[in-house]
XYZ file of C-alpha atoms in Angstrom:
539
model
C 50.638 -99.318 50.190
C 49.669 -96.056 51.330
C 51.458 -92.735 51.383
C 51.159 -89.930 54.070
C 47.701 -92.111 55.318
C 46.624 -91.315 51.779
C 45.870 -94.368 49.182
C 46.669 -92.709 46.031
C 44.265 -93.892 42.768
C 45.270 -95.608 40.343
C 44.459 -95.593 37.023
C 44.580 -98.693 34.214
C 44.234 -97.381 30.910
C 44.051 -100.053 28.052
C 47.318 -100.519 26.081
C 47.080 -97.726 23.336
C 45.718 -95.576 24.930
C 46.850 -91.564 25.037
C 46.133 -89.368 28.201
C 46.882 -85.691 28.048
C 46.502 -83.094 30.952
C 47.275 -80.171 32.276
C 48.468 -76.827 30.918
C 49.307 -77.907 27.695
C 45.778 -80.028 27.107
C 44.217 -76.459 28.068
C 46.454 -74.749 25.119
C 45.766 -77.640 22.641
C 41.867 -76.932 23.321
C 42.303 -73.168 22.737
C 44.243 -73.872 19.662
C 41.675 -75.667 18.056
C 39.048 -73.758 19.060
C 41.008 -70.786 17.545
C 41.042 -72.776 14.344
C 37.389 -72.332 13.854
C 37.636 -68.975 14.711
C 39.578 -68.001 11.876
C 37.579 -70.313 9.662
C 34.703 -68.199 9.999
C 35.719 -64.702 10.984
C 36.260 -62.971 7.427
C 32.173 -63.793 7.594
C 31.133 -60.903 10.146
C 29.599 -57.467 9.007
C 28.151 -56.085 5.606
C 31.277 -56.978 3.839
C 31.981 -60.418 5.230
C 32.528 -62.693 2.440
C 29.878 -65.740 2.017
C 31.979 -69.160 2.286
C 30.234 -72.466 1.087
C 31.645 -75.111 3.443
C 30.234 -78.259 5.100
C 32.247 -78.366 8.766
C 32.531 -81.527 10.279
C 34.142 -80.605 13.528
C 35.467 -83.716 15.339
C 37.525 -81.845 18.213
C 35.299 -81.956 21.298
C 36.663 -78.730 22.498
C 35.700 -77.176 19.214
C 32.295 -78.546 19.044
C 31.239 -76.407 22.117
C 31.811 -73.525 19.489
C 29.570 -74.999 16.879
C 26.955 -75.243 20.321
C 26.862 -71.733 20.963
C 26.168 -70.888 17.989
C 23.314 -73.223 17.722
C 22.390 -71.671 21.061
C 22.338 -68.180 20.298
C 20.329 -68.978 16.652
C 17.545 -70.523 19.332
C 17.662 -67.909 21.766
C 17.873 -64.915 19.656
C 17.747 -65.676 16.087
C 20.858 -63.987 14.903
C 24.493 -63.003 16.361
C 25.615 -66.322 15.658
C 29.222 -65.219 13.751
C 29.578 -62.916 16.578
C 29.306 -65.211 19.738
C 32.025 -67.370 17.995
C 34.313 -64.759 16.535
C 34.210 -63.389 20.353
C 34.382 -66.505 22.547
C 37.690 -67.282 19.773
C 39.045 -63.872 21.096
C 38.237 -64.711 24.913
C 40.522 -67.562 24.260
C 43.090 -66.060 22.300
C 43.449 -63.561 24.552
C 43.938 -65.595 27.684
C 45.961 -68.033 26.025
C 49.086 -66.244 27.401
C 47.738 -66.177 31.096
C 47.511 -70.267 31.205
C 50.855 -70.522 29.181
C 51.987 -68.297 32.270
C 51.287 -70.746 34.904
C 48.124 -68.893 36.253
C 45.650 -70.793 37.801
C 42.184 -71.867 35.394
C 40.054 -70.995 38.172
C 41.708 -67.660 38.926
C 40.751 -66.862 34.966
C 37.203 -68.665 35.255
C 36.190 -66.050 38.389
C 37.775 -63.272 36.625
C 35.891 -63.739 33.223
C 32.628 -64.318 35.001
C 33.408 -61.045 36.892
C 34.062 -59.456 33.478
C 30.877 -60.754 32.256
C 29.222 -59.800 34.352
C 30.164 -56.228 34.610
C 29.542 -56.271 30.774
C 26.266 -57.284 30.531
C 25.288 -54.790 33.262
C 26.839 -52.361 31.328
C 24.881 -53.111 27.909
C 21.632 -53.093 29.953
C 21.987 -49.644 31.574
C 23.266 -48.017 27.866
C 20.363 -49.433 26.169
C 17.957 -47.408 24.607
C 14.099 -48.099 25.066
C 11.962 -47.835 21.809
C 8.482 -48.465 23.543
C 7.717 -45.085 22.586
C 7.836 -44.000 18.687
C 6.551 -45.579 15.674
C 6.903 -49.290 16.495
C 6.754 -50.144 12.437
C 9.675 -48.233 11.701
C 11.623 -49.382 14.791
C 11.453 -52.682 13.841
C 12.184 -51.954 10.123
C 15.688 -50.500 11.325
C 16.392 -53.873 13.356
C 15.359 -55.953 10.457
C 17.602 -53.950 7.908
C 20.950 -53.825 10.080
C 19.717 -58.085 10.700
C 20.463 -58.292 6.799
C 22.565 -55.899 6.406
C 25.363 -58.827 6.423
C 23.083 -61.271 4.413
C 22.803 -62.397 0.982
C 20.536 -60.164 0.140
C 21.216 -56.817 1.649
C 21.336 -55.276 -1.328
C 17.433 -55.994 -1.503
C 17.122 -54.978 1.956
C 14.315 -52.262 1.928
C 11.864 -54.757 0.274
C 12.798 -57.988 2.286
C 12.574 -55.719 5.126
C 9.131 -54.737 4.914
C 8.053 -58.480 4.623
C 9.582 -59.138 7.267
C 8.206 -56.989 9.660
C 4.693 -57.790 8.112
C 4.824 -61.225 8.941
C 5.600 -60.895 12.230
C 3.169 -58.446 12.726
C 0.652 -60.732 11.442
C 1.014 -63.284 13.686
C -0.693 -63.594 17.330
C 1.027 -60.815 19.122
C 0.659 -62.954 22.465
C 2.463 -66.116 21.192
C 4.456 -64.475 18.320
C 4.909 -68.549 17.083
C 7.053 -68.042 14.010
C 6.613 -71.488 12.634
C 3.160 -69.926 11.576
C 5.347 -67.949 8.725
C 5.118 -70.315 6.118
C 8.075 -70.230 3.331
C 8.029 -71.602 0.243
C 10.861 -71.848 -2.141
C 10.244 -71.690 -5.717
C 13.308 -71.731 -8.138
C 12.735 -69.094 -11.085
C 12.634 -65.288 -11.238
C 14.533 -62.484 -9.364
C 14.555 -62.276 -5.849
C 11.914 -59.239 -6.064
C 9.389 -61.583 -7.593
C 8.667 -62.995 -4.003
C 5.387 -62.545 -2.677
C 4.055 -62.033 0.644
C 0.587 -63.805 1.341
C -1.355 -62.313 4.195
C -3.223 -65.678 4.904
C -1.959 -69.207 3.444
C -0.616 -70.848 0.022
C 0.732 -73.939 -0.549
C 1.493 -76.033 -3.393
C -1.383 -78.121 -5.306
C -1.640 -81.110 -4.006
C -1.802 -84.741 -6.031
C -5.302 -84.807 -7.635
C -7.374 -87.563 -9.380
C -9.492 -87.602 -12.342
C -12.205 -84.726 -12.212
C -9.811 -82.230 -10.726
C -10.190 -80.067 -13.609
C -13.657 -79.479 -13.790
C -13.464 -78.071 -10.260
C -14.030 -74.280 -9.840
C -10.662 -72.589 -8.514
C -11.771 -69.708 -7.187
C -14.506 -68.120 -4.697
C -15.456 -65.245 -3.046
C -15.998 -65.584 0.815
C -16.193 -69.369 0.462
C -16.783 -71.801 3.756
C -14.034 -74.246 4.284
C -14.141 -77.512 6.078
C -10.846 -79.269 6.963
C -10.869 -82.921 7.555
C -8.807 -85.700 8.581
C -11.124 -87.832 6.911
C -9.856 -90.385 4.032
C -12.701 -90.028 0.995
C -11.449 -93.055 -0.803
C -12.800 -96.502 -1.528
C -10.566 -98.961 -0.263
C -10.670 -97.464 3.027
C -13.828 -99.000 4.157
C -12.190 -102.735 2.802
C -9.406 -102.522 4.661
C -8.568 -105.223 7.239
C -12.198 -107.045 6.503
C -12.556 -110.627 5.939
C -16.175 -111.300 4.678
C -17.421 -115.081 4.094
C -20.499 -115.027 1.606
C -22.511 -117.366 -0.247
C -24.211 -115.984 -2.881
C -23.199 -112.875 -5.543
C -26.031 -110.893 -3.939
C -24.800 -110.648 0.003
C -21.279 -109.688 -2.124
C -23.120 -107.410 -4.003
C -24.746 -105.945 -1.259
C -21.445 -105.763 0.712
C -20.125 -103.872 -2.064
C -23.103 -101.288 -2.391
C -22.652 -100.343 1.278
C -19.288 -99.351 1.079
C -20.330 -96.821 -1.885
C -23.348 -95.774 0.441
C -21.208 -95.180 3.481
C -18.411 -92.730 1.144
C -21.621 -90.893 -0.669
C -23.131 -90.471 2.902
C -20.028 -88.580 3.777
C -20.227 -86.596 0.769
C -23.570 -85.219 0.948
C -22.855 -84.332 4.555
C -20.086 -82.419 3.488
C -22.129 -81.197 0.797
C -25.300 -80.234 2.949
C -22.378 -78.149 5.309
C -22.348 -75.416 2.494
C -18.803 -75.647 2.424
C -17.015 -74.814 -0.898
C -13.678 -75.576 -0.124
C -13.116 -79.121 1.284
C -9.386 -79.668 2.926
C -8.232 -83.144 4.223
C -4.421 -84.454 5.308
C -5.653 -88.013 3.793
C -6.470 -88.902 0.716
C -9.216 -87.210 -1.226
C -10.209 -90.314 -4.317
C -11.568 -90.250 -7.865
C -14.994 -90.682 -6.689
C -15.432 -87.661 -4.163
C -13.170 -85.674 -6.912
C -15.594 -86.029 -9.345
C -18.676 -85.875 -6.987
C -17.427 -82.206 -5.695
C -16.806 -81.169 -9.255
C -20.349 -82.181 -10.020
C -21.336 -79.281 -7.319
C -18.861 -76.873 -7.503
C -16.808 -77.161 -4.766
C -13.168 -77.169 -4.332
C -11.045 -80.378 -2.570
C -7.765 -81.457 -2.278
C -6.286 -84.315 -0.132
C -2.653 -84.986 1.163
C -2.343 -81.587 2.505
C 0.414 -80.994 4.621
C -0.235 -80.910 8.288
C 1.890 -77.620 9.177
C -0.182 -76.096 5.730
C -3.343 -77.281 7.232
C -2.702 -76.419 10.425
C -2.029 -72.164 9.240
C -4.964 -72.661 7.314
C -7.433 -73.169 10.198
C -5.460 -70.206 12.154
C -6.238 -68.004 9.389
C -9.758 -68.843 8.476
C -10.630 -69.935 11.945
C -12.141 -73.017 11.427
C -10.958 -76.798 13.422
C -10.082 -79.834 11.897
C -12.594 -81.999 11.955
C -12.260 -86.322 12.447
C -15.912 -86.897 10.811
C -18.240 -85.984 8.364
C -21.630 -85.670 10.237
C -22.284 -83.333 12.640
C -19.926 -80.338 11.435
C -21.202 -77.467 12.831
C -21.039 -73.798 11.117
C -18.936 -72.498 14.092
C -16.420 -75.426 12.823
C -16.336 -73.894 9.717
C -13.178 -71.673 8.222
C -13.677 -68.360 5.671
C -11.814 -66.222 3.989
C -12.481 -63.195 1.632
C -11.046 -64.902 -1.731
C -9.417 -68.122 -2.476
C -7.862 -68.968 -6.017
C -5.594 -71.006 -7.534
C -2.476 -68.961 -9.448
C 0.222 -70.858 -11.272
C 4.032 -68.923 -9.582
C 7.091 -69.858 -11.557
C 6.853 -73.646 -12.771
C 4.240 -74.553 -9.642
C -0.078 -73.847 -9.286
C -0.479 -72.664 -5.414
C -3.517 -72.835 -3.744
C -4.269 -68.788 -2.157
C -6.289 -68.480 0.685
C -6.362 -64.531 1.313
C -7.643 -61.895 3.195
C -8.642 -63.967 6.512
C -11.139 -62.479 9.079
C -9.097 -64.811 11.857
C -5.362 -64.001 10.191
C -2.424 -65.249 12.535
C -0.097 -66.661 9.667
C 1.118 -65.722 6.590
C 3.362 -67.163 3.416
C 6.592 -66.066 1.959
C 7.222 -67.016 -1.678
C 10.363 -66.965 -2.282
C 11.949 -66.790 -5.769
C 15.728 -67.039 -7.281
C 17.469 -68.345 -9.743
C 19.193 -71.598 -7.793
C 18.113 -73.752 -4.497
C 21.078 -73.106 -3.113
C 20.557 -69.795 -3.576
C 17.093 -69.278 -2.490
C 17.504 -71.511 0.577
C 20.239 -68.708 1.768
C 17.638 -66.277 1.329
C 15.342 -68.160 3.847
C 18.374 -68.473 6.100
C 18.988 -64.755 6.233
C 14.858 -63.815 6.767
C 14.953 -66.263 9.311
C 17.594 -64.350 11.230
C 15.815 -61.060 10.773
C 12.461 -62.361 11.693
C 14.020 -63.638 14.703
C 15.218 -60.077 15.445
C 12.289 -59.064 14.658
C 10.465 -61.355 16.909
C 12.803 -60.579 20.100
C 12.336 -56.766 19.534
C 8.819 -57.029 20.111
C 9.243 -58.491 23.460
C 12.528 -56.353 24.063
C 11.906 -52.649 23.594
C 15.563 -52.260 24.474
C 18.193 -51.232 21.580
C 21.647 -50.737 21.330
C 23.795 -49.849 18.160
C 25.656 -52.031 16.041
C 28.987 -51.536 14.207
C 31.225 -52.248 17.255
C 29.534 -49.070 18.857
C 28.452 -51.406 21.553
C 31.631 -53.531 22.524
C 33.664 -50.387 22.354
C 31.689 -48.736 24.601
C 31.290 -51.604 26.887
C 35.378 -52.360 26.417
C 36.547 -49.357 27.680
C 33.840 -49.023 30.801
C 35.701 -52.619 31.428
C 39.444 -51.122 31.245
C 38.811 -48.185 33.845
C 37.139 -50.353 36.095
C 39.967 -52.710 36.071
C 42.515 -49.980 36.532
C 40.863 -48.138 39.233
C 39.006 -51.087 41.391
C 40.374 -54.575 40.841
C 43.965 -54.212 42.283
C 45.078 -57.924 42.647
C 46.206 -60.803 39.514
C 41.747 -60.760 38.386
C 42.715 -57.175 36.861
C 45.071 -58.497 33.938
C 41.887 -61.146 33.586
C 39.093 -58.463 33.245
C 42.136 -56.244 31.197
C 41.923 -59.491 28.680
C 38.511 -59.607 28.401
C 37.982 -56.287 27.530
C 40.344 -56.378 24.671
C 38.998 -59.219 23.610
C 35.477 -57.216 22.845
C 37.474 -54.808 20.750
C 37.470 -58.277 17.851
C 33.913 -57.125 16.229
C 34.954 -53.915 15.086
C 38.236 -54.770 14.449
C 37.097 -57.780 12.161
C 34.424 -55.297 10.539
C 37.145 -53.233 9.350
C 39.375 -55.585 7.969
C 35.945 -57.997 6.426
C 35.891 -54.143 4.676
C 39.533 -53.545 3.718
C 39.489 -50.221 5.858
C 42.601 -49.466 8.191
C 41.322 -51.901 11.728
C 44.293 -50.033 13.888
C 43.511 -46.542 12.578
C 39.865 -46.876 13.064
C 39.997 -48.695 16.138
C 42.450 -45.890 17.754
C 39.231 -43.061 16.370
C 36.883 -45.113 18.764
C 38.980 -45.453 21.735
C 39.240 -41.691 21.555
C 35.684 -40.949 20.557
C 34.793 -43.395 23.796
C 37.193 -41.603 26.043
C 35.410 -38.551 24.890
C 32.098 -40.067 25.991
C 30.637 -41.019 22.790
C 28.569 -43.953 24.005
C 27.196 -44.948 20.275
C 30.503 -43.990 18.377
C 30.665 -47.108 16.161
C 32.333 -48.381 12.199
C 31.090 -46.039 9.696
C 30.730 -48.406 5.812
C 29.644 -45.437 3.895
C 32.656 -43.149 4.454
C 35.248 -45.354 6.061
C 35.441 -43.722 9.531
C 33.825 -42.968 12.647
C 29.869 -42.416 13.558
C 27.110 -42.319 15.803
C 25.371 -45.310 14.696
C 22.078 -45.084 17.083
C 21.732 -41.921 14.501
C 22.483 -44.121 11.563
C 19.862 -46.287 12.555
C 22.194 -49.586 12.442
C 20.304 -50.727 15.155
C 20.127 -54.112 17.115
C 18.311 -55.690 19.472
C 20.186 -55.261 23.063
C 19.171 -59.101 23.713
C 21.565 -60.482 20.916
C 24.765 -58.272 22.529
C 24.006 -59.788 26.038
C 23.549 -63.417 24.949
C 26.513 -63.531 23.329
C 28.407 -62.011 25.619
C 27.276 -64.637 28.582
C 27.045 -67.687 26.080
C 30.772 -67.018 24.521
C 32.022 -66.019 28.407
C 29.879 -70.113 29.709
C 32.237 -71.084 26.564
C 35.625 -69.760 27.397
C 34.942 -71.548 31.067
C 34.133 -74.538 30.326
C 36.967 -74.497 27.986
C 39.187 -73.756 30.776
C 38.046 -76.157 32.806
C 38.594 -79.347 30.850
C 42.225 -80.070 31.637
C 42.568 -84.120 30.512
C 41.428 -85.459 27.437
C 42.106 -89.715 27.387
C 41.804 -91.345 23.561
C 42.201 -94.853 22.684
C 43.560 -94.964 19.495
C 42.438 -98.364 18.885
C 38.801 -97.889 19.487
C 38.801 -95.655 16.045
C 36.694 -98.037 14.075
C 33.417 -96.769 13.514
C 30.992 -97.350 15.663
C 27.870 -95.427 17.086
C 28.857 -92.337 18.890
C 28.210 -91.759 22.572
C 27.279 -88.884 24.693
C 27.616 -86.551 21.615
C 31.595 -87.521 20.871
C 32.871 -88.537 17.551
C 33.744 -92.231 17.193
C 36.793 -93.223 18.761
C 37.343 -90.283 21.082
C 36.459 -89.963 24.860
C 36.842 -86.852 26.981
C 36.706 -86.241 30.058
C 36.880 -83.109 32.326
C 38.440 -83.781 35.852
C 38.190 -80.892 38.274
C 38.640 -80.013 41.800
C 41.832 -81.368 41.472
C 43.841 -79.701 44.994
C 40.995 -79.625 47.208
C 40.967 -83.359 48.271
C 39.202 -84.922 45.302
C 40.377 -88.318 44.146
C 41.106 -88.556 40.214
C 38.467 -91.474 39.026
């Protein structure tokens, strides 16, 4: 059968089965996305409150939310709060357009348009900070980073370990898996240390241990992935003998093969001996004997700082190490920190890693305190390879909302102007979500800036101190321009996509639990269909 010399698809859905589309499957989507939202909203700014939740988002409209997010903490390190509280406002704000009938693609092409326009507009108000004192630049980024942390009210001396460690890594690479963090419940959060080289925590030691010196002056250290242990030379052997000498002998060469490694290791002139297998008894006690330092099952990421700081390479054999293979540093010691002994190795000629101790008085809490440095020494991080600035406190979106509203009123004459009109409202969120995360008047403020923008007050921004209005590029509540332009084009890709999932079909049935597919919770399969009106069949 064939209508119009069309044959129509048809679809056979399994009994139980639900299929929603059009507008209101749009609306659903923006409703639950808007439920996230205002989960996480009253989090923003210096006075955001700190929520302890575990969200396990099943709505696959929803979970693109939770992606940015993850997104913009790879990309940029921080702004993660933002991105979502903004892409929620997108959608709130455009909510009324597809309730009104208007086409999704007409508001896709006019949000991208907006975009855009935005992110143009952030790059030419950015500030460059190439010139200056490059220390103190990156000190301001790193404060206004945790300046909505857990520990802000610490933030002048977290801030200046921050910018140390990143500063003490390879410029070139800036790899900041090289900061190593350990957590060590006990103290106040101003006990933490910052290492300039490597520590890590003593590793499981044998018999003999004790009698080892634990600390040198310019020592030589090899690092091995060599096991020093007995029962590795037996392994896998099956040896026939007939008398209790060849046994005997068999057993004599296996000592003579671990002491040969020994006294090659020995006859190196290292004093510090470093392996990611097992170090035994035997070589335990054998280094003791000649005062040298080992210590087996060392991490691999701990091993692996240690030979960028002392410059030495890993070596898979005890004869023929070299002096070039070789590591140094100007002191190593081992210091007992809290209820822990740490290995030190300090004040490396070949330095491209560091260690942060951290201390507190819970897990929880101290693992929020690596949380938060992370963020900053992602800031951090981007700043060195961005020079360009722009100010925080809403200064930005303000500035970058209003360029959008007289564009839209002077040059976009047709149904995208309302779009672009949305949009730019929608930026006004982050200061109006600062105010109220601070109890201040949000429509009173928010009125100050419009005027103070109108005026041409590019950097006019929230002032926390006095409840008000400020230049914040003189306040130094400074932020990367990089975190302001991904989120803007990752919570814009968002909003889209969003938009352009109009049919969602669910078999009720299929809820038992079973392994989920292409990233969907158990039970649920979506599906976008699009193109819908320009010939394409519906599969």
């Amino acid at each position: 059968m064939s209508f119009g010399g069309q044959t129509p698809t048809i679809i056979v859905l399994k009994e139980g089965t639900d299929s929603s589309q059009g507008k209101g499957q749009i609306v659903s989507n923006i409703n639950a996305c808007l439920a996230v939202q205002a989960t996480i909203r009253s989090t923003l700014g210096p006075y955001g409150g700190d929520l302890l939740l575990l969200l396990d988002i099943v709505h696959p409209a929803a979970r693109i939310l939770t992606d940015i997010a993850r997104s913009q903490d790879a990309e940029v390190g921080d702004g993660t709060t933002s991105v979502v509280v903004l892409a929620g406002e997108i959608l709130k704000e455009i909510k009324e357009h597809v309730e009104q009938g208007v086409s999704s693609q007409t508001i896709i092409k006019g949000l991208r348009r907006a975009s855009g326009m935005a992110v143009n507009k952030v790059k030419e108000i950015a500030v460059n900070t190439s010139e200056g004192n490059k220390r103190e630049t990156l000190s301001k980024l790193a404060g206004t980073a945790m300046s909505s942390k857990l520990i802000k009210r610490n933030t002048g001396f977290f801030t200046k370990m921050v910018v140390d460690a990143v500063l003490s890594l390879d410029q070139d690479d800036l790899n900041e898996k090289l900061i190593g963090v350990k957590k060590i419940p006990g103290g106040s959060l101003t006990d933490s240390l910052f290492v300039n080289g490597v520590a890590f925590k003593k590793t499981f030691s044998y018999a003999g241990f004790e009698q080892q010196p634990k600390s040198f002056k310019n020592p030589k250290i090899v690092c091995l992935n060599v096991e020093l242990e007995l029962k590795s030379e037996k392994d896998n052997a099956e040896v026939r003998v007939e008398q209790v000498s060849e046994y005997q002998a068999i057993v004599d060469a296996e000592w003579q093969i671990i002491y040969n490694k020994m006294e090659a290791l020995y006859k190196t002139g290292a004093k510090v001996v470093l392996s990611k297998l097992p170090i035994g008894d035997l070589a335990t006690q054998y280094f003791a004997d000649r005062d040298i330092f080992c210590a087996g099952r060392v991490a691999t990421d701990d091993l692996e700082r240690v030979i960028q700081a002392t410059g030495g390479s890993i070596q898979s054999t005890c004869s023929d190490i070299h002096p070039e293979h070789l590591g140094t540093c100007g002191s190593f010691d081992e210091r007992q920190i809290g209820g822990e002994r740490f290995n030190f190795f300090e004040d490396c000629p070949a330095a491209k890693t560091c260690t942060l101790m951290l201390r507190g008085g819970a897990e929880q809490f101290i693992a929020e305190v690596e949380r938060s440095l992370h963020d900053a020494i992602m800031i951090v991080k981007r700043a060195i390879k961005n020079n360009t600035i722009v100010a925080g406190g809403g200064a930005c979106e303000m500035e970058v909302s209003a360029y959008l509203h007289r564009y839209a009123d002077k040059n976009v004459p047709h149904k995208q102007q309302a779009i672009i009109k949305s949009f730019a409202k929608a930026l006004e969120v982050i200061p109006r979500q600062l105010c109220d995360n601070a109890g201040f008047d949000a429509t009173d403020i928010l009125n100050k800036l419009r005027v103070e923008h109108r005026k041409g007050n590019v950097w006019a921004g929230v002032d926390f101190d006095n409840e008000g209005v400020r230049d914040n590029l003189e306040a130094f509540v400074w932020e990367p321009a990089l975190v302001k332009v991904n989120a803007i084009q990752a919570a814009t890709e968002a909003s889209c996509l969003i938009l352009s999932v109009d049919e969602t079909i669910k078999n009720e049935e299929s809820a038992a639990p079973q392994a989920p597919q292409r990233g969907l919770p158990p039970g649920a399969a979506q599906r976008a269909v699009r193109g819908r009106g320009r010939g394409m069949p519906r599969r």
